[in-house]
Amino acid sequence: MRILITGGAGFVGSQLAGAFHAQSSQNRITVLDNLRRRGSELNLATFKKLGITFVHGDIRNPDDLRDLDGDFDVLIEASAEPSVLAGVGGSPSYVLATNLTGTLHCLEFARQRVAKTVFLSTSRVYSIDPLRSITLVEGATRWEPGANQTLPGISAKGVAESFPTHLPRSLYGATKLCSEQLLQEYVYAYGMKAVVNRCGVLAGPGQFGKSDQGVFTLWVANHVFKKALRYTGFGGTGKQVRDLLHPLDLFALLNLQLNSEHALAGSIYNVGGGASVSTSLLEFTGHCSEVTGNSVAIASDPATNPVDIPWYVSDASRVQQEFGWAPKRDVRTIVSEIHRWLVDNRRELGPLFGSTGE
């Protein structure tokens, strides 16, 4: 297969590129990325070693796509400004140009030169006020959904695709939701074959985590490099919950979807670790301490950011039932893999995570 991955030098894109390469010597992979996120340039040496073609380009510029050689069997649209804080308190121009206009450029390219398209969306398409209105019960280490819920699409399994999206959800979430709708229009109007995956928190080795995106990798890194952390929002107790998904578990699903006519008819799926691969920050701290052997100081800031939410777990029942898919890697495995990556590449990665020590 000829595979194009936009945003392919980023965390998820680079992991998928490596997985497609390992899958078959017949896969010819091209990665396009603008290298805006610090750390993504470190993947270029690996691409060269594996024979993965790297193109320094930007989806905001349609000529960068048009200049690519030949047609492709598969497009993985993994490019994004991924921060939920993008545009908050400043200009929204980059997040809009990348996540919305850039997606349009990718769809136009796919319409003419790609057989099958996978669009990586986000759980952040769900509206903030309804997410904050989920009835929660406080436990010893985490928030949990209560038994009686009034909103559609919420259960003990998590948030399903029927959960409200019609109210504000952040500029980041809005651009992704608009992109989903554009993709479905392209499927309807042009017979394009495409699928949308609303991913929960993707986490694993190779992610250059920051506080606003990739916080779980940052959490492990700060334990490795013995740097202080801080629980923020919702009382500052660290009980807010997310589910995690390893990129290789996503890769396993993509292989199933790319052979499904139903999925490629513009279907939208929640894709995440679900309740079984969920964790609070407080619980995650325990995993980090046990795996790294280090404990770090953790401060508390009760102030809550307007776009933050206390609990999100993906209800991936639909995708699991249709494909017989389930994530194989649990929270502890994800922590252990991130830890090993950081330790094995300490000298190179330390400066990226704000550490110069050995």
Coordinates of C-alpha atoms in Angstrom, one line a residue:
M1 CA 0.0 0.0 0.0
R2 CA 1.0 3.6 -0.5
I3 CA 0.2 5.4 2.7
L4 CA 0.2 9.2 3.4
I5 CA 0.2 10.4 7.0
T6 CA -0.3 14.1 7.4
G7 CA 1.0 15.4 10.7
G8 CA 3.1 12.2 10.5
A9 CA 6.1 13.5 12.5
G10 CA 3.9 14.1 15.5
F11 CA 3.3 11.5 18.3
V12 CA 0.4 9.6 16.8
G13 CA 1.4 10.0 13.2
S14 CA 5.0 8.8 13.8
Q15 CA 3.8 5.8 15.8
L16 CA 1.4 4.8 13.0
A17 CA 4.1 5.3 10.4
G18 CA 6.4 2.9 12.3
A19 CA 3.6 0.4 12.7
F20 CA 2.7 0.4 9.0
H21 CA 6.4 0.0 8.2
A22 CA 6.7 -3.0 10.5
Q23 CA 3.5 -4.5 9.2
S24 CA 4.7 -5.1 5.6
S25 CA 7.7 -4.4 3.5
Q26 CA 5.2 -3.7 0.7
N27 CA 3.9 -0.6 2.6
R28 CA 5.4 2.6 1.2
I29 CA 4.9 5.4 3.7
T30 CA 5.1 9.1 3.1
V31 CA 5.0 11.5 6.1
L32 CA 4.1 15.2 5.7
D33 CA 4.6 17.5 8.6
N34 CA 5.5 21.2 9.3
L35 CA 7.6 20.3 12.4
R36 CA 6.0 23.1 14.4
R37 CA 5.8 21.1 17.6
R38 CA 9.2 20.9 19.3
G39 CA 10.5 17.3 19.4
S40 CA 8.9 16.2 16.2
E41 CA 12.2 16.8 14.4
L42 CA 13.7 13.9 16.4
N43 CA 11.6 11.5 14.4
L44 CA 13.3 12.3 11.1
A45 CA 16.4 10.1 11.8
T46 CA 14.1 7.2 12.4
F47 CA 12.1 7.8 9.2
K48 CA 15.4 7.9 7.2
K49 CA 16.6 4.6 8.8
L50 CA 13.3 2.9 8.1
G51 CA 13.0 4.2 4.5
I52 CA 9.9 6.3 5.3
T53 CA 9.7 9.3 3.0
F54 CA 9.5 12.6 4.9
V55 CA 8.1 15.8 3.2
H56 CA 8.5 19.1 5.0
G57 CA 5.1 20.6 4.3
D58 CA 2.0 22.2 5.8
I59 CA -1.6 21.3 5.1
R60 CA -2.5 25.0 5.4
N61 CA -0.8 25.3 2.0
P62 CA -2.7 23.1 -0.6
D63 CA 0.3 23.2 -3.0
D64 CA 2.3 21.1 -0.4
L65 CA -0.2 18.4 -0.9
R66 CA -0.6 18.8 -4.7
D67 CA 3.2 18.5 -5.1
L68 CA 3.3 15.0 -3.6
D69 CA 4.1 12.3 -6.1
G70 CA 1.4 9.9 -7.3
D71 CA -1.8 8.6 -5.7
F72 CA -2.2 6.9 -2.4
D73 CA -4.2 3.9 -1.1
V74 CA -4.6 5.4 2.4
L75 CA -4.5 8.8 3.9
I76 CA -4.3 9.1 7.7
E77 CA -5.2 12.7 8.6
A78 CA -3.4 13.1 11.9
S79 CA -2.3 16.7 11.6
A80 CA -3.7 19.2 14.1
E81 CA -3.1 22.0 16.5
P82 CA -4.0 19.6 19.4
S83 CA -4.3 21.9 22.4
V84 CA -7.7 22.5 23.8
L85 CA -6.3 25.9 25.0
A86 CA -5.5 26.9 21.4
G87 CA -6.8 30.4 20.7
V88 CA -7.9 30.9 24.4
G89 CA -6.9 34.5 25.3
G90 CA -5.3 35.1 21.9
S91 CA -5.7 34.7 18.1
P92 CA -7.5 31.6 16.9
S93 CA -5.9 31.9 13.4
Y94 CA -3.5 29.0 13.7
V95 CA -6.0 26.5 15.1
L96 CA -8.6 27.5 12.6
A97 CA -6.2 27.5 9.6
T98 CA -4.8 24.1 10.6
N99 CA -7.7 22.1 12.0
L100 CA -10.4 23.4 9.6
T101 CA -8.9 24.9 6.5
G102 CA -6.1 22.4 6.5
T103 CA -8.6 19.5 6.8
L104 CA -10.5 20.9 3.8
H105 CA -7.2 20.9 1.8
C106 CA -6.7 17.2 2.8
L107 CA -10.2 16.3 1.8
E108 CA -9.8 17.9 -1.6
F109 CA -6.5 16.0 -2.0
A110 CA -8.2 12.8 -0.9
R111 CA -11.1 13.3 -3.2
Q112 CA -8.8 13.3 -6.2
R113 CA -5.9 11.1 -5.2
V114 CA -6.7 8.8 -2.3
A115 CA -8.7 5.6 -2.1
K116 CA -9.4 5.5 1.6
T117 CA -9.2 8.2 4.3
V118 CA -9.0 8.0 8.1
F119 CA -9.7 11.2 10.0
L120 CA -8.4 11.3 13.6
S121 CA -10.9 13.5 15.5
T122 CA -11.2 14.0 19.2
S123 CA -13.4 13.5 22.2
R124 CA -13.3 17.2 22.6
V125 CA -16.1 17.5 20.1
Y126 CA -18.5 16.9 23.0
S127 CA -19.9 20.1 24.6
I128 CA -18.3 21.4 27.7
D129 CA -21.4 22.3 29.7
P130 CA -23.0 18.9 29.3
L131 CA -19.8 17.2 30.2
R132 CA -19.6 19.3 33.3
S133 CA -23.3 18.4 34.0
I134 CA -22.6 14.7 34.3
T135 CA -23.6 13.5 37.8
L136 CA -20.4 12.5 39.5
V137 CA -19.7 10.8 42.8
E138 CA -16.4 11.5 44.6
G139 CA -14.4 8.4 45.6
A140 CA -11.2 8.0 47.5
T141 CA -9.0 8.4 44.3
R142 CA -11.3 9.5 41.5
W143 CA -14.6 10.9 40.3
E144 CA -17.1 8.3 39.0
P145 CA -20.4 8.8 37.2
G146 CA -23.5 8.4 39.4
A147 CA -26.3 6.0 38.9
N148 CA -28.9 8.6 37.8
Q149 CA -28.1 10.6 34.7
T150 CA -30.3 13.0 32.8
L151 CA -28.2 13.5 29.6
P152 CA -28.3 11.2 26.6
G153 CA -25.2 9.1 25.8
I154 CA -23.8 8.7 29.2
S155 CA -23.5 5.6 31.3
A156 CA -21.0 3.7 33.5
K157 CA -19.3 2.7 30.3
G158 CA -18.5 6.4 29.5
V159 CA -19.6 9.0 26.9
A160 CA -21.1 7.6 23.7
E161 CA -21.4 9.1 20.3
S162 CA -25.0 10.3 21.1
F163 CA -23.7 12.7 23.8
P164 CA -24.5 16.4 23.1
T165 CA -22.2 18.3 20.7
H166 CA -24.4 21.3 19.9
L167 CA -23.1 23.6 22.6
P168 CA -19.7 25.3 22.9
R169 CA -16.8 22.8 23.1
S170 CA -13.6 25.0 22.7
L171 CA -12.1 26.3 19.4
Y172 CA -10.1 23.1 19.1
G173 CA -13.2 20.9 19.5
A174 CA -15.3 23.1 17.2
T175 CA -12.7 22.8 14.4
K176 CA -12.7 19.0 14.7
L177 CA -16.5 18.8 14.7
C178 CA -16.7 21.0 11.6
S179 CA -14.1 18.8 9.9
E180 CA -16.1 15.7 10.7
Q181 CA -19.1 17.2 9.1
L182 CA -17.2 18.3 6.0
L183 CA -15.8 14.8 5.7
Q184 CA -19.3 13.3 5.7
E185 CA -20.4 15.8 3.1
Y186 CA -17.5 14.7 0.9
V187 CA -18.5 11.0 1.4
Y188 CA -22.1 11.9 0.4
A189 CA -21.3 14.2 -2.5
Y190 CA -18.3 12.4 -4.1
G191 CA -18.5 8.8 -2.9
M192 CA -15.3 9.2 -0.9
K193 CA -14.4 6.3 1.4
A194 CA -13.6 7.7 4.8
V195 CA -14.0 7.0 8.5
V196 CA -13.9 9.3 11.6
N197 CA -12.4 8.2 14.9
R198 CA -13.1 10.4 17.9
C199 CA -10.0 9.5 20.0
G200 CA -9.7 9.8 23.7
V201 CA -6.4 10.6 25.3
L202 CA -3.6 8.9 23.2
A203 CA -0.6 8.2 25.3
G204 CA 2.6 6.2 25.0
P205 CA 6.4 6.4 24.2
G206 CA 7.4 9.0 21.6
Q207 CA 5.1 11.8 22.9
F208 CA 6.6 15.2 23.7
G209 CA 4.1 16.0 26.4
K210 CA 3.1 19.4 27.7
S211 CA 0.7 20.5 30.3
D212 CA -2.0 21.4 27.7
Q213 CA -1.5 18.3 25.5
G214 CA 0.2 15.1 26.4
V215 CA 0.0 15.6 30.1
F216 CA 0.3 11.9 31.0
T217 CA 3.7 11.7 29.3
L218 CA 4.7 14.9 31.0
W219 CA 3.6 13.3 34.3
V220 CA 5.9 10.3 33.7
A221 CA 8.7 12.5 32.5
N222 CA 8.6 14.7 35.6
H223 CA 8.9 11.6 37.8
V224 CA 11.9 10.4 35.7
F225 CA 13.6 13.8 35.9
K226 CA 12.5 14.5 39.4
K227 CA 10.6 17.7 38.7
A228 CA 7.6 19.0 40.7
L229 CA 4.0 18.7 39.5
R230 CA 0.7 20.3 40.3
Y231 CA -2.9 19.1 40.4
T232 CA -5.0 21.9 38.9
G233 CA -8.7 22.4 38.8
F234 CA -11.7 20.9 40.5
G235 CA -10.4 21.4 44.0
G236 CA -6.8 20.5 43.1
T237 CA -7.1 16.9 44.3
G238 CA -6.1 15.1 41.1
K239 CA -9.3 13.1 41.0
Q240 CA -10.3 14.1 37.4
V241 CA -10.4 11.1 35.1
R242 CA -9.5 10.3 31.6
D243 CA -9.2 7.0 29.6
L244 CA -5.9 6.3 27.7
L245 CA -5.3 4.7 24.4
H246 CA -1.9 3.4 23.1
P247 CA -1.3 4.3 19.4
L248 CA -0.6 0.6 18.6
D249 CA -4.1 -0.3 19.8
L250 CA -5.4 2.4 17.5
F251 CA -3.3 0.9 14.7
A252 CA -5.0 -2.5 15.2
L253 CA -8.4 -0.9 14.8
L254 CA -7.4 1.0 11.7
N255 CA -6.5 -2.2 9.9
L256 CA -10.0 -3.5 10.6
Q257 CA -11.7 -0.3 9.5
L258 CA -9.8 0.0 6.3
N259 CA -11.4 -3.3 5.2
S260 CA -14.9 -2.3 6.2
E261 CA -17.2 -0.7 3.7
H262 CA -19.6 0.3 6.4
A263 CA -16.9 2.1 8.4
L264 CA -15.6 3.9 5.2
A265 CA -19.1 5.3 4.5
G266 CA -18.4 8.2 6.8
S267 CA -19.1 6.4 10.0
I268 CA -18.1 8.1 13.3
Y269 CA -16.7 6.1 16.2
N270 CA -15.6 6.8 19.8
V271 CA -12.2 5.2 20.1
G272 CA -10.5 5.1 23.5
G273 CA -9.3 2.8 26.3
G274 CA -12.7 3.0 28.0
A275 CA -13.4 2.4 31.7
S276 CA -10.9 -0.5 31.9
V277 CA -8.0 1.8 30.8
S278 CA -9.0 4.9 32.7
T279 CA -7.2 6.7 35.4
S280 CA -7.3 9.8 37.6
L281 CA -4.2 11.9 37.9
L282 CA -4.0 10.9 41.5
E283 CA -4.0 7.2 40.5
F284 CA -1.6 7.9 37.7
T285 CA 0.9 9.5 40.2
G286 CA 0.9 6.2 42.0
H287 CA 1.7 4.3 38.8
C288 CA 4.5 6.8 38.0
S289 CA 6.1 6.5 41.5
E290 CA 6.0 2.7 41.4
V291 CA 7.4 2.3 37.9
T292 CA 10.1 5.0 38.1
G293 CA 11.0 4.5 41.8
N294 CA 10.8 8.3 42.3
S295 CA 8.4 10.5 44.2
V296 CA 8.0 14.2 43.4
A297 CA 6.4 17.1 45.1
I298 CA 2.9 17.8 43.9
A299 CA 1.3 21.1 44.6
S300 CA -2.4 21.9 44.5
D301 CA -4.3 24.6 42.6
P302 CA -8.1 24.4 42.9
A303 CA -8.7 27.0 40.2
T304 CA -10.4 25.4 37.1
N305 CA -9.8 26.4 33.5
P306 CA -13.0 27.2 31.6
V307 CA -12.3 24.5 29.0
D308 CA -11.4 21.7 31.5
I309 CA -13.7 18.9 32.5
P310 CA -13.6 16.6 35.6
W311 CA -14.4 13.3 33.9
Y312 CA -14.2 11.8 30.5
V313 CA -14.2 8.1 29.5
S314 CA -14.8 6.9 26.0
D315 CA -17.8 4.6 25.6
A316 CA -16.3 2.6 22.6
S317 CA -19.1 0.0 22.7
R318 CA -20.1 0.7 19.0
V319 CA -16.6 0.2 17.6
Q320 CA -16.0 -2.8 19.8
Q321 CA -19.2 -4.5 18.8
E322 CA -18.7 -3.9 15.1
F323 CA -15.1 -4.9 14.9
G324 CA -14.5 -7.2 17.9
W325 CA -11.8 -4.8 18.8
A326 CA -10.6 -3.9 22.3
P327 CA -7.4 -2.2 23.6
K328 CA -4.7 -4.6 24.8
R329 CA -2.5 -2.2 26.7
D330 CA -3.5 -1.0 30.2
V331 CA -2.5 2.1 32.1
R332 CA 0.4 0.4 33.9
T333 CA 1.8 -0.9 30.5
I334 CA 1.6 2.6 29.0
V335 CA 3.4 4.1 32.0
S336 CA 6.1 1.4 31.7
E337 CA 6.6 2.0 28.0
I338 CA 6.9 5.8 28.4
H339 CA 9.3 5.3 31.3
R340 CA 11.6 3.0 29.2
W341 CA 11.6 5.4 26.3
L342 CA 12.6 8.3 28.5
V343 CA 15.3 6.3 30.3
D344 CA 16.7 4.9 27.1
N345 CA 16.9 8.4 25.5
R346 CA 17.5 10.4 28.6
R347 CA 20.3 12.6 27.2
E348 CA 18.3 13.5 24.1
L349 CA 14.9 13.9 25.7
G350 CA 16.0 15.6 29.0
P351 CA 16.3 19.1 27.5
L352 CA 12.9 18.8 25.9
F353 CA 11.3 18.1 29.2
G354 CA 13.2 20.8 30.9
S355 CA 15.9 18.7 32.5
T356 CA 19.7 18.9 31.9
G357 CA 20.7 16.4 34.5
E358 CA 21.8 12.8 34.0

